[in-house]
């Protein structure tokens, strides 16, 4: 576990119960397979090896409206209370509230190895996400090979950025200039862990593994004094 969120800009917290994690995984897995019109026996960890058979449904399945879940989706779990309880000590004088940009309070990310599905190094504050605390819940892929990459301590410094043309991710979000000059750390997690990171922490959704498709749930929180 990383020991100092305020120093590193990112921390791993073990918070979710086994039953909550199981429900998150099961529901998200079935939701995606249904959107892809794929058999429920399909293994999402191997999605990169069979996605072509259902490629006609990929854009639909990964559209913003279908990637997001409302808070009611997880109402029979302790998801939001557990997350809030875990991160509240990091901001003892702030009121934390799940953020809904109009599509839902959580969203899944499905990142294939070798396809550059994840977005390049950036900050949440460089885009429409603004100053929101991000929480990633790994569902499939728990080694450093499936991890997001983080530039530790970057929330405390300024970095050059640029707005790419023809950006296939968020069109209004700036990216880190000359990102390959920096060393990114990748994290080992386990089921039930939360990866919590600051809105100014430079990070990337690109993965370095070759054998496992990464599936994660993302939740964001606003902080009010």
Short mmCIF file of C-alpha atoms in Angstrom, two decimals:
data_model
loop_
_atom_site.label_atom_id
_atom_site.label_comp_id
_atom_site.label_asym_id
_atom_site.label_seq_id
_atom_site.Cartn_x
_atom_site.Cartn_y
_atom_site.Cartn_z
CA UNK A 1 0.00 0.00 0.00
CA UNK A 2 1.23 3.48 -0.84
CA UNK A 3 1.65 5.42 2.35
CA UNK A 4 1.25 9.09 1.47
CA UNK A 5 -1.45 10.30 -0.92
CA UNK A 6 -0.53 13.95 -0.44
CA UNK A 7 3.10 13.25 -1.36
CA UNK A 8 2.54 10.78 -4.22
CA UNK A 9 -0.80 11.93 -5.59
CA UNK A 10 -2.06 8.34 -5.64
CA UNK A 11 -2.77 5.65 -3.06
CA UNK A 12 -4.15 2.11 -2.88
CA UNK A 13 -6.82 1.52 -0.27
CA UNK A 14 -8.38 -1.87 0.46
CA UNK A 15 -12.00 -1.07 1.12
CA UNK A 16 -14.57 -3.20 -0.70
CA UNK A 17 -16.01 -6.35 0.80
CA UNK A 18 -15.75 -9.62 -1.12
CA UNK A 19 -19.49 -9.61 -1.76
CA UNK A 20 -19.47 -6.07 -3.13
CA UNK A 21 -16.52 -6.82 -5.41
CA UNK A 22 -18.23 -9.98 -6.68
CA UNK A 23 -21.38 -8.03 -7.53
CA UNK A 24 -19.43 -5.29 -9.29
CA UNK A 25 -17.57 -7.83 -11.40
CA UNK A 26 -20.59 -9.97 -12.20
CA UNK A 27 -22.89 -7.08 -13.11
CA UNK A 28 -20.32 -5.20 -15.15
CA UNK A 29 -19.26 -8.37 -16.95
CA UNK A 30 -22.85 -9.32 -17.87
CA UNK A 31 -23.64 -5.73 -18.89
CA UNK A 32 -20.73 -5.61 -21.34
CA UNK A 33 -21.38 -9.06 -22.81
CA UNK A 34 -25.03 -8.14 -23.32
CA UNK A 35 -24.07 -4.92 -25.12
CA UNK A 36 -21.66 -6.90 -27.33
CA UNK A 37 -24.30 -9.60 -27.96
CA UNK A 38 -21.65 -12.10 -26.87
CA UNK A 39 -22.35 -15.38 -25.02
CA UNK A 40 -22.38 -15.02 -21.23
CA UNK A 41 -19.66 -17.69 -21.10
CA UNK A 42 -17.25 -15.36 -22.93
CA UNK A 43 -14.12 -14.46 -20.98
CA UNK A 44 -13.60 -10.69 -20.90
CA UNK A 45 -10.02 -11.11 -19.76
CA UNK A 46 -9.43 -12.54 -23.25
CA UNK A 47 -11.55 -9.95 -25.03
CA UNK A 48 -8.57 -8.84 -27.12
CA UNK A 49 -8.47 -12.30 -28.74
CA UNK A 50 -12.17 -12.62 -29.65
CA UNK A 51 -13.48 -9.04 -29.98
CA UNK A 52 -13.36 -9.17 -33.80
CA UNK A 53 -16.27 -11.64 -33.81
CA UNK A 54 -18.44 -8.94 -32.20
CA UNK A 55 -16.77 -5.83 -33.55
CA UNK A 56 -20.03 -4.55 -35.04
CA UNK A 57 -21.24 -3.93 -31.49
CA UNK A 58 -18.05 -2.45 -30.04
CA UNK A 59 -18.78 1.25 -30.67
CA UNK A 60 -22.28 0.82 -29.24
CA UNK A 61 -21.06 -1.05 -26.16
CA UNK A 62 -18.34 1.50 -25.40
CA UNK A 63 -20.41 4.62 -26.06
CA UNK A 64 -20.52 7.07 -23.12
CA UNK A 65 -24.14 6.34 -22.32
CA UNK A 66 -23.55 2.58 -22.19
CA UNK A 67 -20.27 2.80 -20.25
CA UNK A 68 -21.92 4.65 -17.38
CA UNK A 69 -24.01 3.32 -14.51
CA UNK A 70 -26.36 5.26 -12.28
CA UNK A 71 -25.91 5.17 -8.51
CA UNK A 72 -29.08 3.07 -8.30
CA UNK A 73 -27.24 0.26 -10.12
CA UNK A 74 -25.19 -0.39 -6.98
CA UNK A 75 -27.88 0.45 -4.44
CA UNK A 76 -27.89 -3.06 -2.98
CA UNK A 77 -24.13 -2.92 -2.29
CA UNK A 78 -21.98 -0.89 0.08
CA UNK A 79 -19.99 0.57 -2.85
CA UNK A 80 -20.40 4.30 -2.28
CA UNK A 81 -20.43 4.21 1.55
CA UNK A 82 -17.28 2.07 1.51
CA UNK A 83 -15.45 4.34 -0.90
CA UNK A 84 -16.46 7.48 0.94
CA UNK A 85 -15.42 6.01 4.29
CA UNK A 86 -12.03 5.01 2.86
CA UNK A 87 -11.15 8.35 1.28
CA UNK A 88 -12.68 10.73 3.83
CA UNK A 89 -9.53 10.65 6.05
CA UNK A 90 -7.54 12.03 3.10
CA UNK A 91 -9.76 15.13 3.11
CA UNK A 92 -11.06 15.43 6.68
CA UNK A 93 -12.46 18.93 6.21
CA UNK A 94 -14.25 18.35 2.91
CA UNK A 95 -17.66 17.00 2.04
CA UNK A 96 -17.38 14.20 -0.52
CA UNK A 97 -20.14 13.49 -3.02
CA UNK A 98 -20.22 11.08 -5.98
CA UNK A 99 -19.98 13.03 -9.21
CA UNK A 100 -22.56 12.65 -11.96
CA UNK A 101 -21.78 14.52 -15.17
CA UNK A 102 -25.23 13.67 -16.47
CA UNK A 103 -24.52 10.12 -17.61
CA UNK A 104 -24.09 8.35 -14.27
CA UNK A 105 -21.94 8.09 -11.16
CA UNK A 106 -19.66 5.28 -12.34
CA UNK A 107 -18.32 4.00 -15.65
CA UNK A 108 -16.42 0.96 -16.85
CA UNK A 109 -13.18 0.96 -18.82
CA UNK A 110 -12.28 -1.96 -21.07
CA UNK A 111 -8.68 -1.74 -22.31
CA UNK A 112 -7.22 -4.32 -24.69
CA UNK A 113 -3.47 -4.97 -24.69
CA UNK A 114 -1.74 -3.89 -27.87
CA UNK A 115 -4.58 -1.74 -29.23
CA UNK A 116 -3.89 1.63 -27.51
CA UNK A 117 -7.39 1.66 -26.09
CA UNK A 118 -6.37 3.67 -23.05
CA UNK A 119 -5.79 7.39 -23.29
CA UNK A 120 -2.23 8.81 -23.21
CA UNK A 121 -0.68 10.63 -20.21
CA UNK A 122 -2.84 13.48 -18.98
CA UNK A 123 -4.38 15.12 -15.92
CA UNK A 124 -8.07 15.12 -15.07
CA UNK A 125 -7.74 18.87 -14.47
CA UNK A 126 -6.58 19.33 -18.08
CA UNK A 127 -9.99 18.29 -19.35
CA UNK A 128 -13.70 18.62 -18.60
CA UNK A 129 -13.30 16.38 -15.53
CA UNK A 130 -11.88 19.32 -13.60
CA UNK A 131 -10.92 19.13 -9.94
CA UNK A 132 -12.51 15.80 -9.11
CA UNK A 133 -11.01 12.99 -7.06
CA UNK A 134 -10.80 9.79 -9.13
CA UNK A 135 -11.25 6.26 -7.80
CA UNK A 136 -10.40 3.26 -9.96
CA UNK A 137 -11.70 -0.18 -8.97
CA UNK A 138 -9.81 -2.95 -10.83
CA UNK A 139 -12.16 -5.79 -11.80
CA UNK A 140 -9.99 -7.79 -14.21
CA UNK A 141 -6.21 -7.41 -14.28
CA UNK A 142 -4.39 -6.87 -10.99
CA UNK A 143 -0.71 -6.84 -11.95
CA UNK A 144 1.46 -3.93 -13.01
CA UNK A 145 0.95 -5.09 -16.61
CA UNK A 146 -2.73 -4.15 -16.50
CA UNK A 147 -2.32 -1.12 -14.25
CA UNK A 148 -2.78 2.50 -15.14
CA UNK A 149 0.52 4.34 -15.17
CA UNK A 150 1.12 7.17 -12.68
CA UNK A 151 3.74 9.90 -12.47
CA UNK A 152 4.25 10.05 -8.71
CA UNK A 153 4.32 13.50 -7.19
CA UNK A 154 3.19 15.15 -10.42
CA UNK A 155 0.23 16.80 -8.71
CA UNK A 156 2.72 19.10 -6.98
CA UNK A 157 4.51 20.34 -10.10
CA UNK A 158 3.83 22.04 -13.42
CA UNK A 159 4.28 20.11 -16.68
CA UNK A 160 4.14 21.13 -20.34
CA UNK A 161 1.03 20.05 -22.18
CA UNK A 162 -0.57 20.29 -25.61
CA UNK A 163 -3.99 19.81 -27.18
CA UNK A 164 -3.68 17.08 -29.81
CA UNK A 165 -5.46 17.37 -33.13
CA UNK A 166 -7.64 14.49 -34.20
CA UNK A 167 -7.84 13.21 -30.62
CA UNK A 168 -9.96 10.03 -30.56
CA UNK A 169 -10.47 10.28 -26.82
CA UNK A 170 -11.75 13.39 -25.05
CA UNK A 171 -11.33 16.17 -27.61
CA UNK A 172 -11.04 18.97 -25.04
CA UNK A 173 -8.40 17.28 -22.87
CA UNK A 174 -4.75 18.28 -23.06
CA UNK A 175 -1.96 15.67 -22.98
CA UNK A 176 1.50 15.58 -21.44
CA UNK A 177 4.14 16.87 -23.83
CA UNK A 178 7.04 14.46 -24.51
CA UNK A 179 5.55 11.86 -22.15
CA UNK A 180 8.26 9.28 -22.96
CA UNK A 181 10.81 11.38 -21.05
CA UNK A 182 9.13 10.46 -17.77
CA UNK A 183 9.04 7.30 -15.66
CA UNK A 184 5.57 6.05 -14.83
CA UNK A 185 4.87 3.65 -11.98
CA UNK A 186 2.36 0.84 -12.26
CA UNK A 187 0.63 -0.77 -9.33
CA UNK A 188 -0.16 -4.27 -8.13
CA UNK A 189 -3.63 -4.56 -6.65
CA UNK A 190 -6.02 -7.24 -5.45
CA UNK A 191 -9.81 -7.66 -5.56
CA UNK A 192 -11.47 -5.04 -3.39
CA UNK A 193 -8.70 -2.46 -3.75
CA UNK A 194 -9.32 1.15 -4.70
CA UNK A 195 -6.78 3.26 -6.58
CA UNK A 196 -7.40 6.85 -5.52
CA UNK A 197 -5.64 9.68 -7.36
CA UNK A 198 -5.54 13.47 -7.36
CA UNK A 199 -7.01 15.48 -10.23
CA UNK A 200 -3.56 16.91 -10.99
CA UNK A 201 -1.78 13.53 -10.98
CA UNK A 202 -0.50 12.73 -14.45
CA UNK A 203 -1.63 9.24 -15.41
CA UNK A 204 -2.33 7.07 -18.43
CA UNK A 205 -4.91 4.38 -19.16
CA UNK A 206 -2.56 2.66 -21.60
CA UNK A 207 -1.40 -0.74 -20.33
CA UNK A 208 1.88 -2.53 -20.96
CA UNK A 209 0.73 -6.15 -20.73
CA UNK A 210 0.08 -8.47 -23.66
CA UNK A 211 -2.14 -11.24 -22.29
CA UNK A 212 -5.02 -9.70 -20.32
CA UNK A 213 -7.73 -7.21 -21.19
CA UNK A 214 -8.14 -4.76 -18.34
CA UNK A 215 -11.59 -4.12 -16.89
CA UNK A 216 -12.11 -1.47 -14.23
CA UNK A 217 -14.84 0.70 -12.78
CA UNK A 218 -14.23 4.40 -12.26
CA UNK A 219 -15.98 6.64 -9.75
CA UNK A 220 -15.27 10.34 -9.17
CA UNK A 221 -15.97 12.52 -6.17
CA UNK A 222 -16.38 16.26 -5.78
CA UNK A 223 -14.92 17.95 -2.71
CA UNK A 224 -16.70 20.82 -1.03
CA UNK A 225 -15.39 22.75 1.96
#
